[in-house]
Amino acid sequence: MNAPRSAALTEADRLMTICNACRYCEGLCAVFPAMEMRRTFAAGDLNYLANLCHQCGACYSDCQYSPPHEFSVNIPATLAKLRNESYSVYAWPNVLSGLFARNGLFVTLAAALSVAAFIIGFVVWIDPAALFSRNAGDFYRLMPHNAMAGLFGAVALYCILAFVMSLTAFWRDIGGPQAAADLAGFCRALGDTFHLTYLHGGGGGCTSESDAPSPARRIFHHFTFYGFLFCFAATSVATVYHYAFGWHAPYPPTALPVVLGIIGGLGLLVGPLGLLVLQAHRDPSLTDAAHRGMNTVFIVMLFLTSLTGLLLLVLRDTGAMGMLLAVHLGVVLGLFLSLPYGKFVHGLYRFLALVKYAGERRHGNFVE
Ligand code: SF4
Ligand code: SF4
């Protein structure tokens, strides 16, 4: 016996059945061509389609059946609800997804403050004077490198395990193994991810903030996405410097990890700030108000990570460095812990959906 469907699944099924008869929007994004490969929609199919959607709003403005029409077709809001629901459905361990979904802001901030307090307590216990003294940018005089690497390494490993488990469950449920893309399809999915191809809203951009299509959301997404990648690259290069070459932090301002970190940090200031402003002006009827909090937490935590990181760089030779380091590490750890259960996973799920989409296009029809 099939499990009962959620309200979002039932509504998405109804709307996809209407759209499949209409097909007016097939040129707008990947959702409609993927929908047309199906006659009926299992839960996995609907979660797949929901994660192909960028919530650009174009199919709402173009739709002759959107409210007040009695069909009440609202694809962006319905797929947003389903997409947010899918993060919880596939999350590992599942019990934590409910905790983050209900109390995302509280849990993330509590984790961040706890770690900051732990680090401050640790430094005070070892050498109270070190907390406010000038340490010439040497973070490891406050917290030994092995302690820092051990703490963040353990959290990173946990996140990787949680991602592998949830992405595997999602990939299986959407029927990914039956429609595997070849290398060309995989590269196409990668290209669509890096270009945010389907955030064009069929050409002009998003119409979710106003009726006039605008590229703003796509631009701020790019700032955020590439800012995150640059920061990740900065940490990776610094790790190679430390372990492979024995070059230990602090690095001069012209060193590669610092330059990458500054570029990434600026991206993570501009991008999240822009997305928050756009979110405030968004047409609420096109969004999923129930999960707005968790989405906001993720953007705010990215912004705070960048802000505290850049402040740490600018003030690393002053007496403020100790407190700033504790706050920055707390914010980063809070962000890490929330990654498997919040908005961050949308990028990973969307990439897998695009890989499946590329595979389906290669096979030419719906693969059972
Ligand atoms: S969103 Fe509206 S116009 Fe577009 S395919 Fe669906 S029913 Fe047709
Ligand atoms: S909101 Fe945009 S991305 Fe989502 S289905 Fe409609 S046109 Fe496609």
Coordinates of N, CA and C in Angstrom, one line a residue, residues 3 40 108-109 196 217 296:
A3 N 2.2 5.0 0.7 CA 2.0 5.9 1.9 C 1.1 7.1 1.4
T40 N 1.9 10.0 -15.8 CA 1.5 10.0 -14.4 C 2.7 10.4 -13.5
T108 N 20.5 27.0 15.1 CA 21.8 27.4 14.4 C 22.5 28.5 15.3
L109 N 21.7 29.4 15.8 CA 22.4 30.5 16.6 C 22.9 29.9 17.9
L196 N 23.4 28.7 -13.9 CA 22.1 28.9 -13.4 C 21.1 29.1 -14.6
R217 N 18.0 38.5 -9.3 CA 18.1 37.3 -8.5 C 19.2 36.4 -8.9
T296 N 15.9 31.9 5.3 CA 16.5 33.1 5.7 C 17.8 32.9 6.6

